[in-house]
mmCIF file with all atom_site columns, C-alpha atoms in Angstrom:
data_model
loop_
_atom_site.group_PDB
_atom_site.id
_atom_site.type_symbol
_atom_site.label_atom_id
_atom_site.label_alt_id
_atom_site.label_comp_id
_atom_site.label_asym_id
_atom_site.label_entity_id
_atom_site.label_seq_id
_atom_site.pdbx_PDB_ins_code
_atom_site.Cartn_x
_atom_site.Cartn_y
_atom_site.Cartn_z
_atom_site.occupancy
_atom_site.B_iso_or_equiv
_atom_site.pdbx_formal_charge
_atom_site.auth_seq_id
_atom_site.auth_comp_id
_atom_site.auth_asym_id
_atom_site.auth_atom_id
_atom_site.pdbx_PDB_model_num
ATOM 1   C CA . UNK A 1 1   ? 0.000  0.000   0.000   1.00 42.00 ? 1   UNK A CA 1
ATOM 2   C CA . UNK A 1 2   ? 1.290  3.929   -0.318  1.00 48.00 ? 2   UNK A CA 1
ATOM 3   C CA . UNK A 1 3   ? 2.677  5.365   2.585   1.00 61.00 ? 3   UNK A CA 1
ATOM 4   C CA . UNK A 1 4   ? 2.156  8.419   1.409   1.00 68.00 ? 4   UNK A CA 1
ATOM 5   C CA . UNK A 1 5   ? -1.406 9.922   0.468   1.00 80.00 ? 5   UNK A CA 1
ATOM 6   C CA . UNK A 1 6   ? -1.805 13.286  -1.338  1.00 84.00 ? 6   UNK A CA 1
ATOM 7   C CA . UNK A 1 7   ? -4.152 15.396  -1.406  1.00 85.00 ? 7   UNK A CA 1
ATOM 8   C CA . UNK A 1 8   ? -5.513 16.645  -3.684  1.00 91.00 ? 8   UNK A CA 1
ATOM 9   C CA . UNK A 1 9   ? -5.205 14.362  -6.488  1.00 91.00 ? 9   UNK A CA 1
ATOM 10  C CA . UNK A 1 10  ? -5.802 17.582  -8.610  1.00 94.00 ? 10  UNK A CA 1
ATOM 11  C CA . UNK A 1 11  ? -5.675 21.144  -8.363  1.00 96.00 ? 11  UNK A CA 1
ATOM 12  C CA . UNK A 1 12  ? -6.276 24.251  -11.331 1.00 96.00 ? 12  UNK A CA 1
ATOM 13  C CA . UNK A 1 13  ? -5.792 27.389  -10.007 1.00 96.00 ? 13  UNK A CA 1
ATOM 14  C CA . UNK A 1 14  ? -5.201 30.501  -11.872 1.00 97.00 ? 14  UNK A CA 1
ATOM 15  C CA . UNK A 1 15  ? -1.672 32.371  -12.380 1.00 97.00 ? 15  UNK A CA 1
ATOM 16  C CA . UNK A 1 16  ? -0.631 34.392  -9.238  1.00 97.00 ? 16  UNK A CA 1
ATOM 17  C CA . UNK A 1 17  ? -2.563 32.696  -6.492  1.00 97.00 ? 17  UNK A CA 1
ATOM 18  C CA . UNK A 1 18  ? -1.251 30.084  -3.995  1.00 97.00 ? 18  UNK A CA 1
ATOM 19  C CA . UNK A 1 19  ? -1.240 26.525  -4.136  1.00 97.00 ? 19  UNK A CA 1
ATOM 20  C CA . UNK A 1 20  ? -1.752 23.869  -1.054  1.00 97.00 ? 20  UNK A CA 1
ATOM 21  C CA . UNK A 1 21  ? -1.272 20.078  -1.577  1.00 96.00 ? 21  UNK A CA 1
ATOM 22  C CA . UNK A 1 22  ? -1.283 17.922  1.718   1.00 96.00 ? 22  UNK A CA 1
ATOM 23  C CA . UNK A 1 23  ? 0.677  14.704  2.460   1.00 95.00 ? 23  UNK A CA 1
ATOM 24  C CA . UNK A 1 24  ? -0.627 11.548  5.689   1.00 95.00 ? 24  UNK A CA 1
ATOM 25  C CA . UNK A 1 25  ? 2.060  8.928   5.654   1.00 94.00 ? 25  UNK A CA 1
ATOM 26  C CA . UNK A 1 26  ? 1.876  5.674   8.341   1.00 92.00 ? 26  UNK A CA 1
ATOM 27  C CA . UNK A 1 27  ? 4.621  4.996   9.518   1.00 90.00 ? 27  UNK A CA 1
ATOM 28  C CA . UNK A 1 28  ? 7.701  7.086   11.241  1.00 93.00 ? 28  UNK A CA 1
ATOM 29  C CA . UNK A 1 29  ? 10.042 8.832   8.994   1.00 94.00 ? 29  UNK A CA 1
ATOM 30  C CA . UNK A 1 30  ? 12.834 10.371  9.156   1.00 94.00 ? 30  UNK A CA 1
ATOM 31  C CA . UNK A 1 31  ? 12.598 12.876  6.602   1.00 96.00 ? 31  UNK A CA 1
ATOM 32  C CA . UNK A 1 32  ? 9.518  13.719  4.302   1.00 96.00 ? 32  UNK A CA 1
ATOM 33  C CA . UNK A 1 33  ? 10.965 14.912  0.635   1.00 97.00 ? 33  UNK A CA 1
ATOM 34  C CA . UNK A 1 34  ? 8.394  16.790  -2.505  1.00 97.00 ? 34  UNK A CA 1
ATOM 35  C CA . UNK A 1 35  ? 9.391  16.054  -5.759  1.00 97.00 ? 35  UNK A CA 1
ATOM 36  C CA . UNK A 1 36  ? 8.218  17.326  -8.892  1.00 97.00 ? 36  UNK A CA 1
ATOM 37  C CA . UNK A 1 37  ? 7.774  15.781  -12.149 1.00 95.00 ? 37  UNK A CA 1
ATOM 38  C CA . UNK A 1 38  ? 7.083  17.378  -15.991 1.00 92.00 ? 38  UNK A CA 1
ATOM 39  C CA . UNK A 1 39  ? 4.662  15.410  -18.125 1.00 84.00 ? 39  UNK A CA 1
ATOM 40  C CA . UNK A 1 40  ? 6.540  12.532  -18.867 1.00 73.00 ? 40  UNK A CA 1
ATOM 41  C CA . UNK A 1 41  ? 9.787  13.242  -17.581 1.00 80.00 ? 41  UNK A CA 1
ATOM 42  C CA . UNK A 1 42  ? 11.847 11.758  -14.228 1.00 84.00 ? 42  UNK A CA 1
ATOM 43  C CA . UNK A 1 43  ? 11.199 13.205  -10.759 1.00 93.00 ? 43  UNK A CA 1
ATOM 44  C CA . UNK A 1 44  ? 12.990 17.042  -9.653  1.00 94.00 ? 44  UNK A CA 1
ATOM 45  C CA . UNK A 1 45  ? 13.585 16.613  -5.783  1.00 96.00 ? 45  UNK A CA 1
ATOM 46  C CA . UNK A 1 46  ? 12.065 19.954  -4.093  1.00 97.00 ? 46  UNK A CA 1
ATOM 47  C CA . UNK A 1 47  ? 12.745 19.867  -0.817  1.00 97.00 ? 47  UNK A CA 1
ATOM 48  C CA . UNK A 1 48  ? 13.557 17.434  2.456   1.00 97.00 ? 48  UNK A CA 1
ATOM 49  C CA . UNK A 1 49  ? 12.453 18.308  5.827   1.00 97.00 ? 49  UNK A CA 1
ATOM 50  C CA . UNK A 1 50  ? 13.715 16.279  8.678   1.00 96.00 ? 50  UNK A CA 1
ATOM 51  C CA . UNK A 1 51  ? 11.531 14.657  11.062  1.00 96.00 ? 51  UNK A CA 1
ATOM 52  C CA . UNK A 1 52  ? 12.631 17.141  14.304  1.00 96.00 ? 52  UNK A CA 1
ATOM 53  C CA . UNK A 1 53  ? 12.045 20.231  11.837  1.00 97.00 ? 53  UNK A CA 1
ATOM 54  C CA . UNK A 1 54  ? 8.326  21.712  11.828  1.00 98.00 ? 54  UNK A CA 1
ATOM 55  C CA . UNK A 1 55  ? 9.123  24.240  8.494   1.00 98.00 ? 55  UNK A CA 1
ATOM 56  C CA . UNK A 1 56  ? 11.024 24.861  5.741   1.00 98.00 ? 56  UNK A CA 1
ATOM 57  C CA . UNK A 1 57  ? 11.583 27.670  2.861   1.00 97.00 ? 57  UNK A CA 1
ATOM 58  C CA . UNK A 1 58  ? 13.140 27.404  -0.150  1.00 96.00 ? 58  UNK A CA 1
ATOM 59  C CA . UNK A 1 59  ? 12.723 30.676  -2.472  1.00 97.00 ? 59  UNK A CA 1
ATOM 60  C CA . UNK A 1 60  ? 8.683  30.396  -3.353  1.00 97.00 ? 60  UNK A CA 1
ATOM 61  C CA . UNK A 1 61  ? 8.140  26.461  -1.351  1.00 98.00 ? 61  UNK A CA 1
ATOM 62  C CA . UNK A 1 62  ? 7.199  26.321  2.536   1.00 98.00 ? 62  UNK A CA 1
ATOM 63  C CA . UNK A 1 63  ? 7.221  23.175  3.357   1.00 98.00 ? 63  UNK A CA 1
ATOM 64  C CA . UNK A 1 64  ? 5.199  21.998  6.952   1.00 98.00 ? 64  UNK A CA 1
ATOM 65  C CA . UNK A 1 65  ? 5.497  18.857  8.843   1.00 98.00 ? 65  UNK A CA 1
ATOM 66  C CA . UNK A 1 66  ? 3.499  17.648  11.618  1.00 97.00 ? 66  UNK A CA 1
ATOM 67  C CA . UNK A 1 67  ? 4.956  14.074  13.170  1.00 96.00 ? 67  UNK A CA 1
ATOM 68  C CA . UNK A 1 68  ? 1.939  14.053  15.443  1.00 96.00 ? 68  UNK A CA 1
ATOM 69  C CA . UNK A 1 69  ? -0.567 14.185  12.870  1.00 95.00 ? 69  UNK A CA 1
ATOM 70  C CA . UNK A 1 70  ? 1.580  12.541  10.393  1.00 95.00 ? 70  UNK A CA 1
ATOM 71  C CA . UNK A 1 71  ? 1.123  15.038  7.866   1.00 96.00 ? 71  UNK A CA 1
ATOM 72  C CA . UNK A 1 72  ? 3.096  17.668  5.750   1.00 97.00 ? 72  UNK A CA 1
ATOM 73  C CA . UNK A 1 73  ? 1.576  20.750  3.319   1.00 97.00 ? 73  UNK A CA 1
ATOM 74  C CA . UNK A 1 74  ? 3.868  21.617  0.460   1.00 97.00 ? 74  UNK A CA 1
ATOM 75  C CA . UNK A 1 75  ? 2.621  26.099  -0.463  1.00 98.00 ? 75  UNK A CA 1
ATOM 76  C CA . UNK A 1 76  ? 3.397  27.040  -3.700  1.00 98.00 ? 76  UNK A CA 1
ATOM 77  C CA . UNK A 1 77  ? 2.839  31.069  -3.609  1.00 98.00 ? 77  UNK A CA 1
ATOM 78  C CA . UNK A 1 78  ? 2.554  33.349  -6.319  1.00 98.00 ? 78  UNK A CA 1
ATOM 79  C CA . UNK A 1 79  ? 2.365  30.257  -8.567  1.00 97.00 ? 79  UNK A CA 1
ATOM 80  C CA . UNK A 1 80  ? 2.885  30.423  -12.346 1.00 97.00 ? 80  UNK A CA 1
ATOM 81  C CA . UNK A 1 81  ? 2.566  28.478  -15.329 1.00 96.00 ? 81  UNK A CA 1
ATOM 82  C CA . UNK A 1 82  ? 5.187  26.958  -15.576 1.00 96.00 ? 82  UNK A CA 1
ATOM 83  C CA . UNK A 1 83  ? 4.830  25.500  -11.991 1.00 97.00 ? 83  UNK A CA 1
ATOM 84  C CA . UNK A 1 84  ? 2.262  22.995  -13.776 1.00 97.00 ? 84  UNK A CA 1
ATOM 85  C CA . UNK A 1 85  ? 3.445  20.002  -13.257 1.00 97.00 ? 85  UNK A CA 1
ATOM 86  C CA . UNK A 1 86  ? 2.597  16.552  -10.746 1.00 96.00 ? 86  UNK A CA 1
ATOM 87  C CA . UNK A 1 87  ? 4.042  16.561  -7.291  1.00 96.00 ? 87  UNK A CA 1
ATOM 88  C CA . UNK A 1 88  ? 4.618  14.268  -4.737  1.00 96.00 ? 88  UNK A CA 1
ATOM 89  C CA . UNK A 1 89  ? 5.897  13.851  -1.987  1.00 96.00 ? 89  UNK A CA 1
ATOM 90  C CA . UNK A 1 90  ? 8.297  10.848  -0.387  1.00 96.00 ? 90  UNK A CA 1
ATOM 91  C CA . UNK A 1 91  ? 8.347  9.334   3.136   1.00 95.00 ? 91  UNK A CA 1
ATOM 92  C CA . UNK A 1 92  ? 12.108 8.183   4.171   1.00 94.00 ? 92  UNK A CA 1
ATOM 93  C CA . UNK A 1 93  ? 11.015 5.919   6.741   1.00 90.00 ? 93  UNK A CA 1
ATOM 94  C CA . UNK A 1 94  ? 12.793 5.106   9.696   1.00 85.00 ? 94  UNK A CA 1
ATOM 95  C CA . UNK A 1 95  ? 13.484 1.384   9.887   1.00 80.00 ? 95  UNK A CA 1
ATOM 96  C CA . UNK A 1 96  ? 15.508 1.347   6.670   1.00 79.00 ? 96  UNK A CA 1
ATOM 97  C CA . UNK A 1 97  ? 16.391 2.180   3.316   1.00 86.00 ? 97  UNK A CA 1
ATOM 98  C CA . UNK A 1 98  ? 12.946 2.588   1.958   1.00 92.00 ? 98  UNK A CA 1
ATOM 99  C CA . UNK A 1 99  ? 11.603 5.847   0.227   1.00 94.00 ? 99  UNK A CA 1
ATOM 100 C CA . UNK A 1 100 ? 7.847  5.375   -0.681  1.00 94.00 ? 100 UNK A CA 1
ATOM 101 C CA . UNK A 1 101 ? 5.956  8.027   -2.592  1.00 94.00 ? 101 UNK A CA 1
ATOM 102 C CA . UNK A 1 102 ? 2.204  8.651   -2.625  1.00 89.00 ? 102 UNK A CA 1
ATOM 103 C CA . UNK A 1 103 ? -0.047 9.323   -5.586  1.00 91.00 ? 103 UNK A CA 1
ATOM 104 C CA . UNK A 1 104 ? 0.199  12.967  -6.106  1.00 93.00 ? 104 UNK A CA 1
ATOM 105 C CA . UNK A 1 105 ? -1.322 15.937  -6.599  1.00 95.00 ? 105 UNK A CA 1
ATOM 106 C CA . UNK A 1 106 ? -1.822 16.946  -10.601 1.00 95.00 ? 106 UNK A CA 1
ATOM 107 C CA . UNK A 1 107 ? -1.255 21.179  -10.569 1.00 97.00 ? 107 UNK A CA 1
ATOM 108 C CA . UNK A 1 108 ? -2.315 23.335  -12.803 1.00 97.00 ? 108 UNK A CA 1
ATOM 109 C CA . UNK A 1 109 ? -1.753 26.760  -13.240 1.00 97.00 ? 109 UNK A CA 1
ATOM 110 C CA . UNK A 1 110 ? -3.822 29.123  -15.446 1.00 96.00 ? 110 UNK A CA 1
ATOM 111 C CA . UNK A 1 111 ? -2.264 31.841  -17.182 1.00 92.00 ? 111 UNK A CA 1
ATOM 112 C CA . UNK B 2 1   ? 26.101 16.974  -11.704 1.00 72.00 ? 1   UNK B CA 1
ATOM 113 C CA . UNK B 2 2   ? 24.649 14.052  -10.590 1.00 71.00 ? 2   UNK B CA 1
ATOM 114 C CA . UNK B 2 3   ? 23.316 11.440  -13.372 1.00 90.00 ? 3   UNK B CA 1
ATOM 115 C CA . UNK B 2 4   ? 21.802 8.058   -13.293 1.00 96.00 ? 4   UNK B CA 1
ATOM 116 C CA . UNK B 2 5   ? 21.397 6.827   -16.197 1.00 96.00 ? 5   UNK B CA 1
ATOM 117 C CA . UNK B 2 6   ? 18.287 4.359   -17.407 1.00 96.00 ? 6   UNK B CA 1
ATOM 118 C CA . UNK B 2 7   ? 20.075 1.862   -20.722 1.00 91.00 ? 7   UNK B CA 1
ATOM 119 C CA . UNK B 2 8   ? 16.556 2.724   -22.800 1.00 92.00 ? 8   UNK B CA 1
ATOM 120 C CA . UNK B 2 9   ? 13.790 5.396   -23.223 1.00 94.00 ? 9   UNK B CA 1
ATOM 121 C CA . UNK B 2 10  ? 11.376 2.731   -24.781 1.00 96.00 ? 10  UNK B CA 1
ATOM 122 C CA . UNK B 2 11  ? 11.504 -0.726  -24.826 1.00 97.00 ? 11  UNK B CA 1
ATOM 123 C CA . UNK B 2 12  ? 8.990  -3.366  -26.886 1.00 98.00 ? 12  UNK B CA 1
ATOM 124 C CA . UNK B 2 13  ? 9.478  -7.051  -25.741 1.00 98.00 ? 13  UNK B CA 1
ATOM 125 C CA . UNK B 2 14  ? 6.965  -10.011 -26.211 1.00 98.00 ? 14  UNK B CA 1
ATOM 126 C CA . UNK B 2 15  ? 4.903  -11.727 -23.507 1.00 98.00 ? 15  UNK B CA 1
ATOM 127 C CA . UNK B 2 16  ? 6.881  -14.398 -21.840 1.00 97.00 ? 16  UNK B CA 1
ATOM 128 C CA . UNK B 2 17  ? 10.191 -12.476 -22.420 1.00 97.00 ? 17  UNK B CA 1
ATOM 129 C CA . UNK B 2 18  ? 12.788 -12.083 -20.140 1.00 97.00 ? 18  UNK B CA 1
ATOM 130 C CA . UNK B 2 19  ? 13.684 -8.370  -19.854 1.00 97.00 ? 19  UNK B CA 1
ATOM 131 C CA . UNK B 2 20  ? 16.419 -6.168  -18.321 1.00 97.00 ? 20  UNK B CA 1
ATOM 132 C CA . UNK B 2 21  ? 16.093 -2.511  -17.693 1.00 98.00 ? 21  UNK B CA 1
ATOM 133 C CA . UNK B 2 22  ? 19.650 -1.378  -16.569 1.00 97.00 ? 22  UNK B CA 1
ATOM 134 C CA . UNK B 2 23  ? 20.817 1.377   -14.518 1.00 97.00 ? 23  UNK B CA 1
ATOM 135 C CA . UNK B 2 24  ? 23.789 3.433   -13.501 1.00 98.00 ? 24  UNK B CA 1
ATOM 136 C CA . UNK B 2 25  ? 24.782 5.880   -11.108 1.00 97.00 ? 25  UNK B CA 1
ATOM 137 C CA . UNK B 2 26  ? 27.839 7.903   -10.959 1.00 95.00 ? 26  UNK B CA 1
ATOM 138 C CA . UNK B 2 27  ? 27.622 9.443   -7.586  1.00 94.00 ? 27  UNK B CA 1
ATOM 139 C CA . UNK B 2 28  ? 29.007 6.183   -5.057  1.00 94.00 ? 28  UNK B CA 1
ATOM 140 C CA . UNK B 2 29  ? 25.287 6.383   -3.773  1.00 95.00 ? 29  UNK B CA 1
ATOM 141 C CA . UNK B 2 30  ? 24.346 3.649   -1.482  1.00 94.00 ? 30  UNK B CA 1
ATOM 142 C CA . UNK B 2 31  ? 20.714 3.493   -2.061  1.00 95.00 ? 31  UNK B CA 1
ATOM 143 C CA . UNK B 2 32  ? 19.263 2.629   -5.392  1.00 97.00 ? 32  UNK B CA 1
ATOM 144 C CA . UNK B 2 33  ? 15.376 1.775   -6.245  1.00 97.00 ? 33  UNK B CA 1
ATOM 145 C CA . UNK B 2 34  ? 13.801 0.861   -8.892  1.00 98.00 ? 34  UNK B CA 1
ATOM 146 C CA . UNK B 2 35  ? 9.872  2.029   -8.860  1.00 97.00 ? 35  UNK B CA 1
ATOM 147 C CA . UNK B 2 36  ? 6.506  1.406   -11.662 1.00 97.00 ? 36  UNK B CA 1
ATOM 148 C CA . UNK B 2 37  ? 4.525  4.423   -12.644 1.00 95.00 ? 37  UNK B CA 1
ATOM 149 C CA . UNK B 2 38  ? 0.819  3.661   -13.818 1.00 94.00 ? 38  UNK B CA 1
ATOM 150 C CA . UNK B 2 39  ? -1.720 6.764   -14.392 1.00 88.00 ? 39  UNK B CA 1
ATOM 151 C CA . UNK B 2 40  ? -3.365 7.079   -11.124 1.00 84.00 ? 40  UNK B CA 1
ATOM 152 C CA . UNK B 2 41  ? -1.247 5.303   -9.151  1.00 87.00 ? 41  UNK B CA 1
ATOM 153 C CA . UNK B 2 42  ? 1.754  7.501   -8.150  1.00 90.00 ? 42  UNK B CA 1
ATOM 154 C CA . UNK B 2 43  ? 4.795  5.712   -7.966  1.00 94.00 ? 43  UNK B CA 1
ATOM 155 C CA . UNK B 2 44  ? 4.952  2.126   -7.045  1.00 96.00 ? 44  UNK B CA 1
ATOM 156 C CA . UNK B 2 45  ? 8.151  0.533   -4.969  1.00 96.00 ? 45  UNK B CA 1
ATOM 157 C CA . UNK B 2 46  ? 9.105  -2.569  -6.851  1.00 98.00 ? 46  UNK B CA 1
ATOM 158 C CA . UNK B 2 47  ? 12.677 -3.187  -5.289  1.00 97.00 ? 47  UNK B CA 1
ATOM 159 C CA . UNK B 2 48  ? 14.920 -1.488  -3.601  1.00 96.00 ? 48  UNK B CA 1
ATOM 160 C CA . UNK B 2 49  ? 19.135 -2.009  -2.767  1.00 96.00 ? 49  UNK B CA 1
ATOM 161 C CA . UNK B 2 50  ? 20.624 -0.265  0.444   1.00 92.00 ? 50  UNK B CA 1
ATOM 162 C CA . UNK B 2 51  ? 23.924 -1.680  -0.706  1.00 90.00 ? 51  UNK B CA 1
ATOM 163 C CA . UNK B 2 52  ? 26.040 -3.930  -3.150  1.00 92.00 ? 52  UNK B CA 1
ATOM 164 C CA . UNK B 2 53  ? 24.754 -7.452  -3.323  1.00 90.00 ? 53  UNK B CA 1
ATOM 165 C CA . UNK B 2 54  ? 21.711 -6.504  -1.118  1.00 92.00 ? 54  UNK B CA 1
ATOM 166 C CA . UNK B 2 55  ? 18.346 -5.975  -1.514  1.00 94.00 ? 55  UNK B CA 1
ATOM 167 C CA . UNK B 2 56  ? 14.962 -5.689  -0.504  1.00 95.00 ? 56  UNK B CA 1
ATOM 168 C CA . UNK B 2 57  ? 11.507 -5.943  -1.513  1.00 96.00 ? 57  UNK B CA 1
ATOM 169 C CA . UNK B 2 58  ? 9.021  -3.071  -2.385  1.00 95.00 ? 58  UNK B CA 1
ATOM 170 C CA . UNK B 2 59  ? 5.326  -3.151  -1.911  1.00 94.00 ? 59  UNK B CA 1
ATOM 171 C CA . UNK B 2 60  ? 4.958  -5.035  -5.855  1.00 96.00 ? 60  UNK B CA 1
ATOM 172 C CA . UNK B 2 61  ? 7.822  -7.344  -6.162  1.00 97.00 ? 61  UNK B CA 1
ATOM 173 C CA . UNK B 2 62  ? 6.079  -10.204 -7.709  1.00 97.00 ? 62  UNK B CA 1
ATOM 174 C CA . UNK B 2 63  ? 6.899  -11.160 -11.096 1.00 97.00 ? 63  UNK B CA 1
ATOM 175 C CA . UNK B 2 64  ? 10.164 -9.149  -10.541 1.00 98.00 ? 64  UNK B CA 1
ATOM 176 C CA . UNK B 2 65  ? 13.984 -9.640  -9.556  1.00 97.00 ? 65  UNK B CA 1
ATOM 177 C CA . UNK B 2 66  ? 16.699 -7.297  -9.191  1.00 97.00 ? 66  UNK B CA 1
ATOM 178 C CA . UNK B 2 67  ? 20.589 -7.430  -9.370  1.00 97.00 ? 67  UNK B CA 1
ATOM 179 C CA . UNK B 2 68  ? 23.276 -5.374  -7.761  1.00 97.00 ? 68  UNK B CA 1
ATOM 180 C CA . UNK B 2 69  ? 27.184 -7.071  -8.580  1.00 95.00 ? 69  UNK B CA 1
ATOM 181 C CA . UNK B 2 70  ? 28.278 -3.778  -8.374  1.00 96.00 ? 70  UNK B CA 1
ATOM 182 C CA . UNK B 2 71  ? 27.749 -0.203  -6.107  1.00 96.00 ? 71  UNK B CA 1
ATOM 183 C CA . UNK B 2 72  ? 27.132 1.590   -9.420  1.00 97.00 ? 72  UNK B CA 1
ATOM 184 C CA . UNK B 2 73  ? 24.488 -0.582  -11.725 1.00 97.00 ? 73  UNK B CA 1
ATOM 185 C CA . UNK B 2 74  ? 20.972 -2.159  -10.403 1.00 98.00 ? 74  UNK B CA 1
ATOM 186 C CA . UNK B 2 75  ? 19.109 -4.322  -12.853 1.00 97.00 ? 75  UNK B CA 1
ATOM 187 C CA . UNK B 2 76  ? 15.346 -4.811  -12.981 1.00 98.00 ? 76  UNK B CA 1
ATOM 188 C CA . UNK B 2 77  ? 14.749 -8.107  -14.099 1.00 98.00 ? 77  UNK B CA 1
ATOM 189 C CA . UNK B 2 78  ? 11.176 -9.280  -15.791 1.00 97.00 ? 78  UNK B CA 1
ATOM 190 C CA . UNK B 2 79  ? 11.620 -13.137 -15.529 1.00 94.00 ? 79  UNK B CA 1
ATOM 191 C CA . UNK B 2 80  ? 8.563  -13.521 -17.954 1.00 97.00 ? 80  UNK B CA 1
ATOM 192 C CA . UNK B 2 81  ? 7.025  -10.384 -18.820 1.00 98.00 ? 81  UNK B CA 1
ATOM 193 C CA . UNK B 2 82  ? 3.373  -10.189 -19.001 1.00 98.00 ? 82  UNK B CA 1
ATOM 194 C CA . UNK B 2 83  ? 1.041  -7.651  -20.547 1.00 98.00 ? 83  UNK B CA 1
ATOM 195 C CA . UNK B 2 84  ? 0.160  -6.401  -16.951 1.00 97.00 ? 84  UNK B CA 1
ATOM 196 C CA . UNK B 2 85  ? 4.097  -4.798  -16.403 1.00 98.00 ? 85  UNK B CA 1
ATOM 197 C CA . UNK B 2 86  ? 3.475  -2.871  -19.625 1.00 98.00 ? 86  UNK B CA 1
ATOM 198 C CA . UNK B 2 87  ? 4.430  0.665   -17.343 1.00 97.00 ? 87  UNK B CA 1
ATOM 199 C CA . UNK B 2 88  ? 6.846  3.396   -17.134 1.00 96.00 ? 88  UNK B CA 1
ATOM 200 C CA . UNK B 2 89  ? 9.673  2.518   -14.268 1.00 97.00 ? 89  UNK B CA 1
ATOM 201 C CA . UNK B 2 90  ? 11.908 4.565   -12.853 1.00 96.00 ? 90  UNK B CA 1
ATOM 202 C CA . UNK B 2 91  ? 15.537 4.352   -11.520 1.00 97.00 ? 91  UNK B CA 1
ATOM 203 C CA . UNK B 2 92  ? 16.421 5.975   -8.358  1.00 97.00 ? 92  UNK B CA 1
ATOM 204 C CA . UNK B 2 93  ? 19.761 6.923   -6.185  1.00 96.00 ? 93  UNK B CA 1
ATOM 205 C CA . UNK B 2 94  ? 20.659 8.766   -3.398  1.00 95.00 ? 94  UNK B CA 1
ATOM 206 C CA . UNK B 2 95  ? 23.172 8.606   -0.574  1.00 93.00 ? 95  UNK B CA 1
ATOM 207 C CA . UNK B 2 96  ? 22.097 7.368   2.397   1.00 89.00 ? 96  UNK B CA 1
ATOM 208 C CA . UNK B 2 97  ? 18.880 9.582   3.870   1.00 90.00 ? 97  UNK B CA 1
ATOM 209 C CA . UNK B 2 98  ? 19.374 12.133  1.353   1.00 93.00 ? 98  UNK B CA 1
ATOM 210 C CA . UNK B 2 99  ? 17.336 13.379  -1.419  1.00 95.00 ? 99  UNK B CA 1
ATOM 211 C CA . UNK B 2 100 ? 16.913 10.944  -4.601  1.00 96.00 ? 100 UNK B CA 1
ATOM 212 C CA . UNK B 2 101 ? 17.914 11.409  -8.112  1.00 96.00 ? 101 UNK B CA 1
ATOM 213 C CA . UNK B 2 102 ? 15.885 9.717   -11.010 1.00 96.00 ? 102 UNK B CA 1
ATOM 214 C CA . UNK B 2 103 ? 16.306 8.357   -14.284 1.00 95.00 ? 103 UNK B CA 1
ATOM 215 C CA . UNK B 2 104 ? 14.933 9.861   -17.675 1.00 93.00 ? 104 UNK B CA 1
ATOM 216 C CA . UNK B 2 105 ? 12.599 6.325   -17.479 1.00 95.00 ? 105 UNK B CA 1
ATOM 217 C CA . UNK B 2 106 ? 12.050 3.617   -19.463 1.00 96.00 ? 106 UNK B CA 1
ATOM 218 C CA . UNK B 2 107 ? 8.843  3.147   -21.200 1.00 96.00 ? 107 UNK B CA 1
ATOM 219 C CA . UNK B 2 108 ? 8.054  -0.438  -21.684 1.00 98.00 ? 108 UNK B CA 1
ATOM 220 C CA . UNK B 2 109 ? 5.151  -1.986  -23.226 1.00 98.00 ? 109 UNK B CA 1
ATOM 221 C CA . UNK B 2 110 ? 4.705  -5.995  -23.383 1.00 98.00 ? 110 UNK B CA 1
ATOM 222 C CA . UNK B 2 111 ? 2.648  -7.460  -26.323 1.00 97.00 ? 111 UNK B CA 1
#
């Protein structure tokens, strides 16, 4: 089954507004990554946020994650066209190796 | 710049083939995985290798093998390929914990 659940599974917003997509995973982690992927193309890591941080920037991405509720929000602000794309986002679980990713979230922007 | 490399962007074999999809990493990365994508389904773990020589199953191993003789290539392996793994898969590294770096993908259909 996927650890990690997104929602949700699609979004259309229009150019210059801000976009939410939410993460649950199961088990514990110990770091929670979003990725990005173009219409047929390989995954673009985003960003990784450990398991003891609660938020994290990087340039227009915040990034939350709540270990209690098992959750994480990826924002998007002042989004743009070329921001459409899938996204997902990657649990790093604790008892090994494994990096599962849920189903995503389908974005699009409007120009 | 990091690169892993996936030996083919499309592949055509015939039901009850036995297939290889090869990859390659250049970065000494522990970690390699090798995952399915299906519309709707996100990404699916098939197998993944925390080291040379060993490995571990995903969440959809069956009908699947994997090989890792050396820290830099890991082998999918279709023993008979069916109609049902016609999919795109996706090769994965990253060092231990860190953030993971994909493939272009190889898009293989069975007839």
């Amino acid at each position: 089954s996927q650890q990690g659940e997104e929602d949700p599974q699609a979004l259309s917003i229009q150019e210059g507004e801000n976009a939410t997509m939410n993460c649950s995973y199961k088990t514990s982690i110990n770091n929670l990554q979003w990725y990005r992927q173009n219409s047929g193309r390989g995954l673009v890591h985003l960003i990784l946020i450990r398991s003891n941080e609660r938020e994290k920037h990087s340039g227009r991405l915040r990034v939350t994650l709540d270990t209690s509720k098992k959750s994480s929000s990826l924002l998007i602000t002042a989004s743009r066209a070329a921001d459409t794309a899938s996204y997902f986002c990657a649990t790093d679980e604790a008892s090994g190796s494994r990096l599962t990713f849920g189903e995503g979230t389908q974005l699009t922007v409007n120009p | 710049d990091v690169k892993v490399t996936q030996s083919s962007r499309y592949l055509v074999k015939r039901t009850g083939e036995k297939v290889f999809l090869e990859c390659v990493q250049d970065m000494d990365h522990e970690n390699m995985f090798w995952y399915r994508q299906d519309p709707g389904l996100g990404l699916r773990l098939i197998y993944f290798s925390y080291d040379v020589k060993m490995k571990e199953k995903g969440d959809i191993p069956e009908g699947y093998s994997v090989s890792r003789e050396k820290k830099e290539r890991f082998s999918l392996i279709l023993e008979s390929a069916s109609t049902n793994q016609t999919s795109m898969y996706l090769c994965a590294s990253r060092a231990l914990g860190g953030q993971a770096f994909f493939g272009q993908g190889t898009r293989l259909t069975v007839v």
